[in-house]
PDB file of C-alpha atoms and ligand atoms in Angstrom:
ATOM      1  CA  MET X   1     -40.871 -50.256  37.798  1.00 65.00           C
ATOM      2  CA  ALA X   2     -39.791 -52.798  35.223  1.00 88.00           C
ATOM      3  CA  ARG X   3     -41.826 -55.962  35.106  1.00 97.00           C
ATOM      4  CA  ARG X   4     -39.976 -59.131  36.015  1.00 98.00           C
ATOM      5  CA  LYS X   5     -40.039 -61.762  33.296  1.00 98.00           C
ATOM      6  CA  ILE X   6     -41.900 -64.982  33.983  1.00 98.00           C
ATOM      7  CA  ILE X   7     -41.074 -68.081  32.011  1.00 98.00           C
ATOM      8  CA  ALA X   8     -43.360 -71.025  32.614  1.00 98.00           C
ATOM      9  CA  GLY X   9     -43.380 -74.533  31.237  1.00 98.00           C
ATOM     10  CA  ASN X  10     -46.737 -76.140  30.581  1.00 98.00           C
ATOM     11  CA  TRP X  11     -46.051 -79.840  30.671  1.00 98.00           C
ATOM     12  CA  LYS X  12     -49.617 -80.689  29.554  1.00 98.00           C
ATOM     13  CA  MET X  13     -50.383 -84.446  29.809  1.00 98.00           C
ATOM     14  CA  ASN X  14     -46.747 -85.512  29.827  1.00 98.00           C
ATOM     15  CA  MET X  15     -44.415 -86.980  32.465  1.00 98.00           C
ATOM     16  CA  THR X  16     -45.268 -89.710  34.934  1.00 98.00           C
ATOM     17  CA  PRO X  17     -44.308 -88.852  38.517  1.00 98.00           C
ATOM     18  CA  SER X  18     -40.977 -90.658  38.219  1.00 98.00           C
ATOM     19  CA  GLU X  19     -40.215 -89.050  34.845  1.00 98.00           C
ATOM     20  CA  ALA X  20     -41.136 -85.685  36.352  1.00 98.00           C
ATOM     21  CA  VAL X  21     -38.629 -86.028  39.175  1.00 98.00           C
ATOM     22  CA  LYS X  22     -35.930 -87.027  36.662  1.00 98.00           C
ATOM     23  CA  LEU X  23     -36.688 -84.018  34.459  1.00 98.00           C
ATOM     24  CA  CYS X  24     -36.460 -81.658  37.443  1.00 98.00           C
ATOM     25  CA  ALA X  25     -32.992 -83.030  38.228  1.00 98.00           C
ATOM     26  CA  GLU X  26     -31.897 -82.668  34.593  1.00 98.00           C
ATOM     27  CA  LEU X  27     -33.116 -79.079  34.337  1.00 98.00           C
ATOM     28  CA  LYS X  28     -32.052 -77.929  37.799  1.00 98.00           C
ATOM     29  CA  ASP X  29     -28.804 -76.156  36.872  1.00 98.00           C
ATOM     30  CA  LEU X  30     -29.955 -75.135  33.395  1.00 98.00           C
ATOM     31  CA  VAL X  31     -32.923 -73.071  34.578  1.00 98.00           C
ATOM     32  CA  LYS X  32     -31.100 -71.029  37.215  1.00 98.00           C
ATOM     33  CA  SER X  33     -31.834 -67.346  36.732  1.00 97.00           C
ATOM     34  CA  ASP X  34     -31.662 -64.163  38.752  1.00 95.00           C
ATOM     35  CA  GLU X  35     -33.705 -62.221  36.230  1.00 95.00           C
ATOM     36  CA  ALA X  36     -36.796 -64.288  35.575  1.00 98.00           C
ATOM     37  CA  ASP X  37     -39.365 -66.205  37.581  1.00 98.00           C
ATOM     38  CA  VAL X  38     -39.326 -69.835  36.485  1.00 98.00           C
ATOM     39  CA  VAL X  39     -42.413 -72.020  36.826  1.00 99.00           C
ATOM     40  CA  TYR X  40     -43.206 -75.637  35.978  1.00 99.00           C
ATOM     41  CA  CYS X  41     -46.932 -76.157  35.459  1.00 99.00           C
ATOM     42  CA  VAL X  42     -47.321 -79.885  35.838  1.00 99.00           C
ATOM     43  CA  PRO X  43     -50.036 -82.572  35.777  1.00 98.00           C
ATOM     44  CA  ALA X  44     -51.907 -82.864  39.076  1.00 98.00           C
ATOM     45  CA  ILE X  45     -50.368 -86.205  39.972  1.00 98.00           C
ATOM     46  CA  ASP X  46     -46.871 -84.770  39.540  1.00 98.00           C
ATOM     47  CA  ILE X  47     -47.423 -81.798  41.850  1.00 98.00           C
ATOM     48  CA  VAL X  48     -46.375 -83.403  45.130  1.00 98.00           C
ATOM     49  CA  PRO X  49     -43.163 -85.031  43.827  1.00 98.00           C
ATOM     50  CA  VAL X  50     -42.238 -81.953  41.772  1.00 98.00           C
ATOM     51  CA  VAL X  51     -42.701 -79.582  44.727  1.00 98.00           C
ATOM     52  CA  GLU X  52     -40.302 -81.839  46.607  1.00 98.00           C
ATOM     53  CA  ALA X  53     -37.882 -82.103  43.670  1.00 98.00           C
ATOM     54  CA  VAL X  54     -37.536 -78.329  43.200  1.00 98.00           C
ATOM     55  CA  LYS X  55     -37.085 -77.507  46.898  1.00 98.00           C
ATOM     56  CA  GLY X  56     -34.114 -75.193  47.377  1.00 97.00           C
ATOM     57  CA  THR X  57     -34.103 -74.122  43.698  1.00 98.00           C
ATOM     58  CA  ASN X  58     -35.462 -71.030  41.947  1.00 98.00           C
ATOM     59  CA  VAL X  59     -38.330 -72.994  40.413  1.00 98.00           C
ATOM     60  CA  GLU X  60     -41.946 -72.518  41.507  1.00 98.00           C
ATOM     61  CA  VAL X  61     -44.666 -75.030  40.768  1.00 99.00           C
ATOM     62  CA  GLY X  62     -47.939 -74.415  38.973  1.00 99.00           C
ATOM     63  CA  ALA X  63     -51.011 -76.524  38.256  1.00 99.00           C
ATOM     64  CA  GLU X  64     -52.589 -76.849  34.825  1.00 98.00           C
ATOM     65  CA  ASN X  65     -56.178 -76.580  36.024  1.00 98.00           C
ATOM     66  CA  MET X  66     -58.397 -76.470  39.130  1.00 98.00           C
ATOM     67  CA  TYR X  67     -62.076 -76.395  40.059  1.00 98.00           C
ATOM     68  CA  PHE X  68     -63.803 -73.344  41.517  1.00 98.00           C
ATOM     69  CA  GLU X  69     -65.851 -75.003  44.259  1.00 98.00           C
ATOM     70  CA  GLU X  70     -64.472 -75.059  47.785  1.00 98.00           C
ATOM     71  CA  LYS X  71     -64.890 -78.809  48.353  1.00 98.00           C
ATOM     72  CA  GLY X  72     -67.410 -81.600  48.108  1.00 98.00           C
ATOM     73  CA  ALA X  73     -68.978 -83.986  45.638  1.00 98.00           C
ATOM     74  CA  TYR X  74     -67.057 -83.119  42.453  1.00 98.00           C
ATOM     75  CA  THR X  75     -65.515 -86.453  41.561  1.00 98.00           C
ATOM     76  CA  GLY X  76     -62.184 -86.130  39.852  1.00 98.00           C
ATOM     77  CA  GLU X  77     -61.701 -82.415  40.482  1.00 98.00           C
ATOM     78  CA  ILE X  78     -58.988 -80.633  42.466  1.00 98.00           C
ATOM     79  CA  SER X  79     -59.603 -77.532  44.577  1.00 98.00           C
ATOM     80  CA  ALA X  80     -57.585 -74.355  44.938  1.00 98.00           C
ATOM     81  CA  ALA X  81     -57.038 -75.132  48.636  1.00 98.00           C
ATOM     82  CA  MET X  82     -55.580 -78.535  47.751  1.00 98.00           C
ATOM     83  CA  LEU X  83     -53.147 -76.916  45.328  1.00 98.00           C
ATOM     84  CA  LYS X  84     -52.171 -74.247  47.818  1.00 98.00           C
ATOM     85  CA  ASP X  85     -51.598 -76.778  50.591  1.00 98.00           C
ATOM     86  CA  ALA X  86     -49.425 -78.890  48.264  1.00 98.00           C
ATOM     87  CA  GLY X  87     -47.085 -75.935  47.674  1.00 98.00           C
ATOM     88  CA  VAL X  88     -48.419 -74.704  44.324  1.00 98.00           C
ATOM     89  CA  LYS X  89     -48.021 -70.977  43.518  1.00 98.00           C
ATOM     90  CA  TYR X  90     -49.527 -70.633  40.031  1.00 99.00           C
ATOM     91  CA  VAL X  91     -52.428 -72.173  38.164  1.00 99.00           C
ATOM     92  CA  ILE X  92     -53.104 -72.093  34.438  1.00 99.00           C
ATOM     93  CA  ILE X  93     -56.712 -71.133  33.808  1.00 98.00           C
ATOM     94  CA  GLY X  94     -58.490 -71.229  30.458  1.00 98.00           C
ATOM     95  CA  HIS X  95     -55.850 -72.875  28.311  1.00 98.00           C
ATOM     96  CA  SER X  96     -57.253 -73.264  24.789  1.00 98.00           C
ATOM     97  CA  GLU X  97     -57.041 -77.038  25.126  1.00 98.00           C
ATOM     98  CA  ARG X  98     -59.383 -76.861  28.116  1.00 98.00           C
ATOM     99  CA  ARG X  99     -61.684 -74.374  26.402  1.00 98.00           C
ATOM    100  CA  ASP X 100     -61.804 -76.565  23.305  1.00 97.00           C
ATOM    101  CA  TYR X 101     -61.652 -80.227  24.445  1.00 98.00           C
ATOM    102  CA  PHE X 102     -63.341 -79.765  27.814  1.00 98.00           C
ATOM    103  CA  LYS X 103     -65.782 -77.026  26.817  1.00 98.00           C
ATOM    104  CA  GLU X 104     -64.712 -74.563  29.506  1.00 98.00           C
ATOM    105  CA  ASP X 105     -66.437 -71.235  28.906  1.00 98.00           C
ATOM    106  CA  ASP X 106     -65.720 -67.737  30.185  1.00 98.00           C
ATOM    107  CA  VAL X 107     -68.415 -67.892  32.887  1.00 98.00           C
ATOM    108  CA  LEU X 108     -66.707 -70.949  34.370  1.00 98.00           C
ATOM    109  CA  LEU X 109     -63.247 -69.474  33.889  1.00 98.00           C
ATOM    110  CA  ASN X 110     -64.217 -66.286  35.700  1.00 99.00           C
ATOM    111  CA  LYS X 111     -65.251 -68.399  38.697  1.00 98.00           C
ATOM    112  CA  LYS X 112     -61.940 -70.258  38.559  1.00 99.00           C
ATOM    113  CA  VAL X 113     -59.914 -67.030  38.368  1.00 99.00           C
ATOM    114  CA  LYS X 114     -61.709 -65.585  41.395  1.00 98.00           C
ATOM    115  CA  LYS X 115     -61.356 -68.785  43.430  1.00 98.00           C
ATOM    116  CA  ALA X 116     -57.652 -69.105  42.612  1.00 98.00           C
ATOM    117  CA  ILE X 117     -56.997 -65.534  43.759  1.00 98.00           C
ATOM    118  CA  GLU X 118     -59.068 -66.016  46.900  1.00 98.00           C
ATOM    119  CA  ALA X 119     -56.958 -69.087  47.747  1.00 98.00           C
ATOM    120  CA  GLY X 120     -53.712 -67.172  47.263  1.00 98.00           C
ATOM    121  CA  LEU X 121     -52.749 -68.719  43.934  1.00 98.00           C
ATOM    122  CA  THR X 122     -51.620 -66.673  40.936  1.00 98.00           C
ATOM    123  CA  PRO X 123     -53.695 -67.443  37.848  1.00 98.00           C
ATOM    124  CA  ILE X 124     -51.965 -67.680  34.485  1.00 99.00           C
ATOM    125  CA  LEU X 125     -55.029 -66.735  32.479  1.00 99.00           C
ATOM    126  CA  CYS X 126     -54.849 -67.868  28.853  1.00 98.00           C
ATOM    127  CA  CYS X 127     -56.475 -66.258  25.847  1.00 98.00           C
ATOM    128  CA  GLY X 128     -56.025 -66.545  22.125  1.00 98.00           C
ATOM    129  CA  GLU X 129     -57.687 -66.698  18.735  1.00 98.00           C
ATOM    130  CA  SER X 130     -58.150 -69.477  16.201  1.00 96.00           C
ATOM    131  CA  LEU X 131     -56.737 -69.256  12.692  1.00 94.00           C
ATOM    132  CA  GLU X 132     -60.228 -68.588  11.338  1.00 95.00           C
ATOM    133  CA  GLN X 133     -60.695 -65.668  13.723  1.00 96.00           C
ATOM    134  CA  ARG X 134     -57.313 -64.221  12.759  1.00 95.00           C
ATOM    135  CA  GLU X 135     -58.180 -64.490   9.084  1.00 93.00           C
ATOM    136  CA  MET X 136     -61.567 -62.858   9.683  1.00 96.00           C
ATOM    137  CA  GLY X 137     -59.827 -59.926  11.365  1.00 97.00           C
ATOM    138  CA  VAL X 138     -61.525 -60.344  14.747  1.00 98.00           C
ATOM    139  CA  THR X 139     -58.484 -61.360  16.819  1.00 98.00           C
ATOM    140  CA  MET X 140     -58.486 -58.396  19.172  1.00 98.00           C
ATOM    141  CA  ASP X 141     -62.275 -58.312  19.529  1.00 98.00           C
ATOM    142  CA  TRP X 142     -62.246 -61.956  20.536  1.00 98.00           C
ATOM    143  CA  ILE X 143     -59.397 -61.590  23.008  1.00 98.00           C
ATOM    144  CA  ARG X 144     -60.905 -58.487  24.592  1.00 98.00           C
ATOM    145  CA  LEU X 145     -64.131 -60.442  25.076  1.00 98.00           C
ATOM    146  CA  GLN X 146     -62.217 -63.276  26.760  1.00 98.00           C
ATOM    147  CA  ILE X 147     -60.269 -60.936  29.051  1.00 98.00           C
ATOM    148  CA  LYS X 148     -63.285 -58.832  29.987  1.00 98.00           C
ATOM    149  CA  SER X 149     -65.441 -61.886  30.718  1.00 98.00           C
ATOM    150  CA  ASP X 150     -62.766 -63.785  32.630  1.00 98.00           C
ATOM    151  CA  LEU X 151     -61.985 -60.781  34.848  1.00 98.00           C
ATOM    152  CA  VAL X 152     -65.522 -59.814  35.890  1.00 98.00           C
ATOM    153  CA  ASP X 153     -65.410 -58.747  39.568  1.00 98.00           C
ATOM    154  CA  VAL X 154     -61.616 -59.027  39.768  1.00 98.00           C
ATOM    155  CA  THR X 155     -60.121 -55.884  41.330  1.00 98.00           C
ATOM    156  CA  ALA X 156     -57.260 -53.742  40.031  1.00 98.00           C
ATOM    157  CA  ASP X 157     -55.005 -54.843  42.882  1.00 98.00           C
ATOM    158  CA  GLN X 158     -55.704 -58.467  42.015  1.00 98.00           C
ATOM    159  CA  VAL X 159     -55.068 -57.905  38.310  1.00 98.00           C
ATOM    160  CA  LYS X 160     -51.686 -56.333  39.091  1.00 98.00           C
ATOM    161  CA  GLU X 161     -50.553 -59.705  40.460  1.00 98.00           C
ATOM    162  CA  LEU X 162     -52.033 -61.696  37.601  1.00 98.00           C
ATOM    163  CA  VAL X 163     -50.264 -63.340  34.666  1.00 98.00           C
ATOM    164  CA  ILE X 164     -52.013 -63.351  31.299  1.00 99.00           C
ATOM    165  CA  ALA X 165     -50.795 -65.655  28.537  1.00 98.00           C
ATOM    166  CA  TYR X 166     -51.536 -64.812  24.922  1.00 98.00           C
ATOM    167  CA  GLU X 167     -51.537 -68.072  23.007  1.00 98.00           C
ATOM    168  CA  PRO X 168     -52.757 -67.997  19.410  1.00 98.00           C
ATOM    169  CA  ILE X 169     -54.345 -71.419  18.956  1.00 97.00           C
ATOM    170  CA  TRP X 170     -52.831 -71.841  15.508  1.00 95.00           C
ATOM    171  CA  ALA X 171     -49.334 -71.488  16.973  1.00 93.00           C
ATOM    172  CA  ILE X 172     -49.718 -74.117  19.706  1.00 92.00           C
ATOM    173  CA  GLY X 173     -47.787 -77.310  19.076  1.00 86.00           C
ATOM    174  CA  THR X 174     -47.614 -76.533  15.377  1.00 86.00           C
ATOM    175  CA  GLY X 175     -44.063 -75.220  15.145  1.00 80.00           C
ATOM    176  CA  LYS X 176     -45.711 -72.129  13.623  1.00 82.00           C
ATOM    177  CA  THR X 177     -44.812 -69.233  15.932  1.00 83.00           C
ATOM    178  CA  ALA X 178     -46.616 -65.941  15.669  1.00 88.00           C
ATOM    179  CA  THR X 179     -44.277 -63.343  14.241  1.00 95.00           C
ATOM    180  CA  THR X 180     -42.701 -61.090  16.811  1.00 96.00           C
ATOM    181  CA  GLU X 181     -44.864 -58.242  15.486  1.00 97.00           C
ATOM    182  CA  GLN X 182     -48.066 -60.262  15.779  1.00 97.00           C
ATOM    183  CA  ALA X 183     -47.214 -61.367  19.325  1.00 98.00           C
ATOM    184  CA  GLN X 184     -46.253 -57.869  20.447  1.00 98.00           C
ATOM    185  CA  GLU X 185     -49.332 -56.322  18.824  1.00 98.00           C
ATOM    186  CA  VAL X 186     -51.754 -58.597  20.692  1.00 98.00           C
ATOM    187  CA  CYS X 187     -49.873 -58.406  24.010  1.00 98.00           C
ATOM    188  CA  LYS X 188     -50.037 -54.619  23.734  1.00 98.00           C
ATOM    189  CA  GLY X 189     -53.724 -54.896  22.857  1.00 98.00           C
ATOM    190  CA  ILE X 190     -54.296 -56.902  26.030  1.00 98.00           C
ATOM    191  CA  ARG X 191     -52.436 -54.284  28.078  1.00 98.00           C
ATOM    192  CA  ASP X 192     -54.533 -51.519  26.500  1.00 98.00           C
ATOM    193  CA  CYS X 193     -57.669 -53.481  27.353  1.00 98.00           C
ATOM    194  CA  ILE X 194     -56.545 -53.743  30.993  1.00 98.00           C
ATOM    195  CA  ALA X 195     -55.842 -49.991  31.023  1.00 98.00           C
ATOM    196  CA  GLU X 196     -59.388 -49.314  29.785  1.00 98.00           C
ATOM    197  CA  MET X 197     -60.948 -51.730  32.275  1.00 98.00           C
ATOM    198  CA  TYR X 198     -58.829 -50.540  35.234  1.00 98.00           C
ATOM    199  CA  ASP X 199     -56.118 -47.883  34.938  1.00 98.00           C
ATOM    200  CA  ASP X 200     -52.601 -47.296  33.600  1.00 98.00           C
ATOM    201  CA  ALA X 201     -50.865 -48.483  36.765  1.00 98.00           C
ATOM    202  CA  THR X 202     -52.680 -51.811  36.626  1.00 98.00           C
ATOM    203  CA  ALA X 203     -51.878 -52.218  32.946  1.00 98.00           C
ATOM    204  CA  ALA X 204     -48.234 -51.416  33.614  1.00 98.00           C
ATOM    205  CA  ALA X 205     -48.023 -54.021  36.375  1.00 98.00           C
ATOM    206  CA  VAL X 206     -49.773 -57.050  34.864  1.00 98.00           C
ATOM    207  CA  ARG X 207     -47.413 -59.557  33.282  1.00 98.00           C
ATOM    208  CA  ILE X 208     -48.302 -60.804  29.813  1.00 98.00           C
ATOM    209  CA  GLN X 209     -46.674 -63.888  28.338  1.00 98.00           C
ATOM    210  CA  TYR X 210     -46.587 -65.141  24.797  1.00 98.00           C
ATOM    211  CA  GLY X 211     -47.127 -68.860  24.166  1.00 97.00           C
ATOM    212  CA  GLY X 212     -47.160 -70.957  21.015  1.00 96.00           C
ATOM    213  CA  SER X 213     -44.107 -72.801  19.666  1.00 94.00           C
ATOM    214  CA  VAL X 214     -41.656 -70.817  21.782  1.00 96.00           C
ATOM    215  CA  ASN X 215     -38.211 -72.407  21.440  1.00 96.00           C
ATOM    216  CA  ALA X 216     -34.561 -71.721  22.165  1.00 97.00           C
ATOM    217  CA  GLY X 217     -34.219 -70.005  18.776  1.00 96.00           C
ATOM    218  CA  ASN X 218     -37.094 -67.507  18.965  1.00 96.00           C
ATOM    219  CA  ALA X 219     -37.350 -66.733  22.702  1.00 97.00           C
ATOM    220  CA  ALA X 220     -34.855 -63.857  22.742  1.00 98.00           C
ATOM    221  CA  GLU X 221     -36.617 -61.862  20.044  1.00 97.00           C
ATOM    222  CA  LEU X 222     -40.090 -62.483  21.449  1.00 97.00           C
ATOM    223  CA  PHE X 223     -39.159 -61.675  25.054  1.00 98.00           C
ATOM    224  CA  ALA X 224     -37.375 -58.481  24.013  1.00 97.00           C
ATOM    225  CA  GLN X 225     -40.685 -56.934  22.944  1.00 98.00           C
ATOM    226  CA  PRO X 226     -41.913 -54.143  25.220  1.00 98.00           C
ATOM    227  CA  ASP X 227     -45.214 -55.825  26.109  1.00 98.00           C
ATOM    228  CA  ILE X 228     -44.059 -59.464  26.257  1.00 98.00           C
ATOM    229  CA  ASP X 229     -43.020 -60.392  29.785  1.00 98.00           C
ATOM    230  CA  GLY X 230     -41.944 -63.960  29.157  1.00 98.00           C
ATOM    231  CA  GLY X 231     -43.449 -67.132  27.793  1.00 98.00           C
ATOM    232  CA  LEU X 232     -45.713 -70.083  28.404  1.00 98.00           C
ATOM    233  CA  VAL X 233     -43.841 -72.950  26.830  1.00 98.00           C
ATOM    234  CA  GLY X 234     -45.242 -76.356  25.898  1.00 98.00           C
ATOM    235  CA  GLY X 235     -43.094 -78.868  24.035  1.00 97.00           C
ATOM    236  CA  ALA X 236     -39.764 -77.133  24.608  1.00 98.00           C
ATOM    237  CA  SER X 237     -40.279 -77.084  28.386  1.00 98.00           C
ATOM    238  CA  LEU X 238     -39.780 -80.858  28.531  1.00 98.00           C
ATOM    239  CA  LYS X 239     -36.163 -80.811  27.455  1.00 97.00           C
ATOM    240  CA  ALA X 240     -32.841 -79.146  28.137  1.00 96.00           C
ATOM    241  CA  ASP X 241     -33.813 -76.379  25.701  1.00 96.00           C
ATOM    242  CA  PHE X 242     -35.989 -74.919  28.455  1.00 98.00           C
ATOM    243  CA  GLY X 243     -32.804 -73.759  30.164  1.00 98.00           C
ATOM    244  CA  LYS X 244     -31.889 -71.825  27.026  1.00 98.00           C
ATOM    245  CA  ILE X 245     -35.333 -70.266  26.921  1.00 98.00           C
ATOM    246  CA  VAL X 246     -35.080 -69.171  30.578  1.00 98.00           C
ATOM    247  CA  ASN X 247     -31.603 -67.753  29.885  1.00 98.00           C
ATOM    248  CA  TYR X 248     -32.604 -66.301  26.533  1.00 97.00           C
ATOM    249  CA  LYS X 249     -30.407 -63.213  26.640  1.00 91.00           C
TER     250      LYS X 249
HETATM  251  P1  13P B   1     -46.142 -75.322  22.454  1.00 91.76           P
HETATM  252  O1  13P B   1     -45.007 -74.538  23.051  1.00 91.76           O
HETATM  253  O2  13P B   1     -45.876 -76.808  22.444  1.00 91.76           O
HETATM  254  O3  13P B   1     -46.560 -74.776  21.128  1.00 91.76           O
HETATM  255  O4  13P B   1     -47.394 -75.149  23.438  1.00 91.76           O
HETATM  256  C1  13P B   1     -47.756 -73.877  23.822  1.00 91.76           C
HETATM  257  C2  13P B   1     -48.746 -73.976  24.904  1.00 91.76           C
HETATM  258  O5  13P B   1     -49.873 -74.375  24.684  1.00 91.76           O
HETATM  259  C3  13P B   1     -48.332 -73.608  26.248  1.00 91.76           C
HETATM  260  O6  13P B   1     -49.413 -73.511  27.103  1.00 91.76           O
END
């Protein structure tokens, strides 16, 4: 069965609640699609108004982060159950900005992935190499390590529902997109890794996005690749261009 494309915006630390509601109204007609799942991953404070703003549309809402503990004394954190109750469907886990600026490691990310799944959320698990790693020729070794560590104790059935986002760090927010060949090669490498860890059916089911300077001009070529099932879009998800990316064909 063909995998359904999934095109997600990652708003990062942009959009106040009132700006968020305005953006949802602006994008509403532009992001209509019968062929792709469309997701807005938004700052925590925007979740409640955005869930309300996209009611009755084809857009689902995602969070950009969560904590793995059930509840309790974790000042400033947000639990999977809170996200679920607020109407969130997806949660980005392990974005390179969180790995880098907030020192999130694979042991922590594995706990977050498992908790998200347990709560009924779909993780968008991010992986990707730095420019130095690419130049050293260790891209695939690094990404395999991330995937294997982040998916410890996650079952094949759970992985089938998962979204993995390949985001080369050097392509994020830089305007420097990976070439189509580079993006396809790593997304295929991730699928091969899943096949080794689980089986062919699991590898064939898991959706793998590319992220890193995706825009209205390069989306069609990237998303046409056999192992690229859509995109995780930063900057271009905050403007009308996101509609063109969703309707890339
Ligand atoms: P840009 O699309 O702004 O490069 O960001 C990519 C990204 O980090 C999405 O998670």
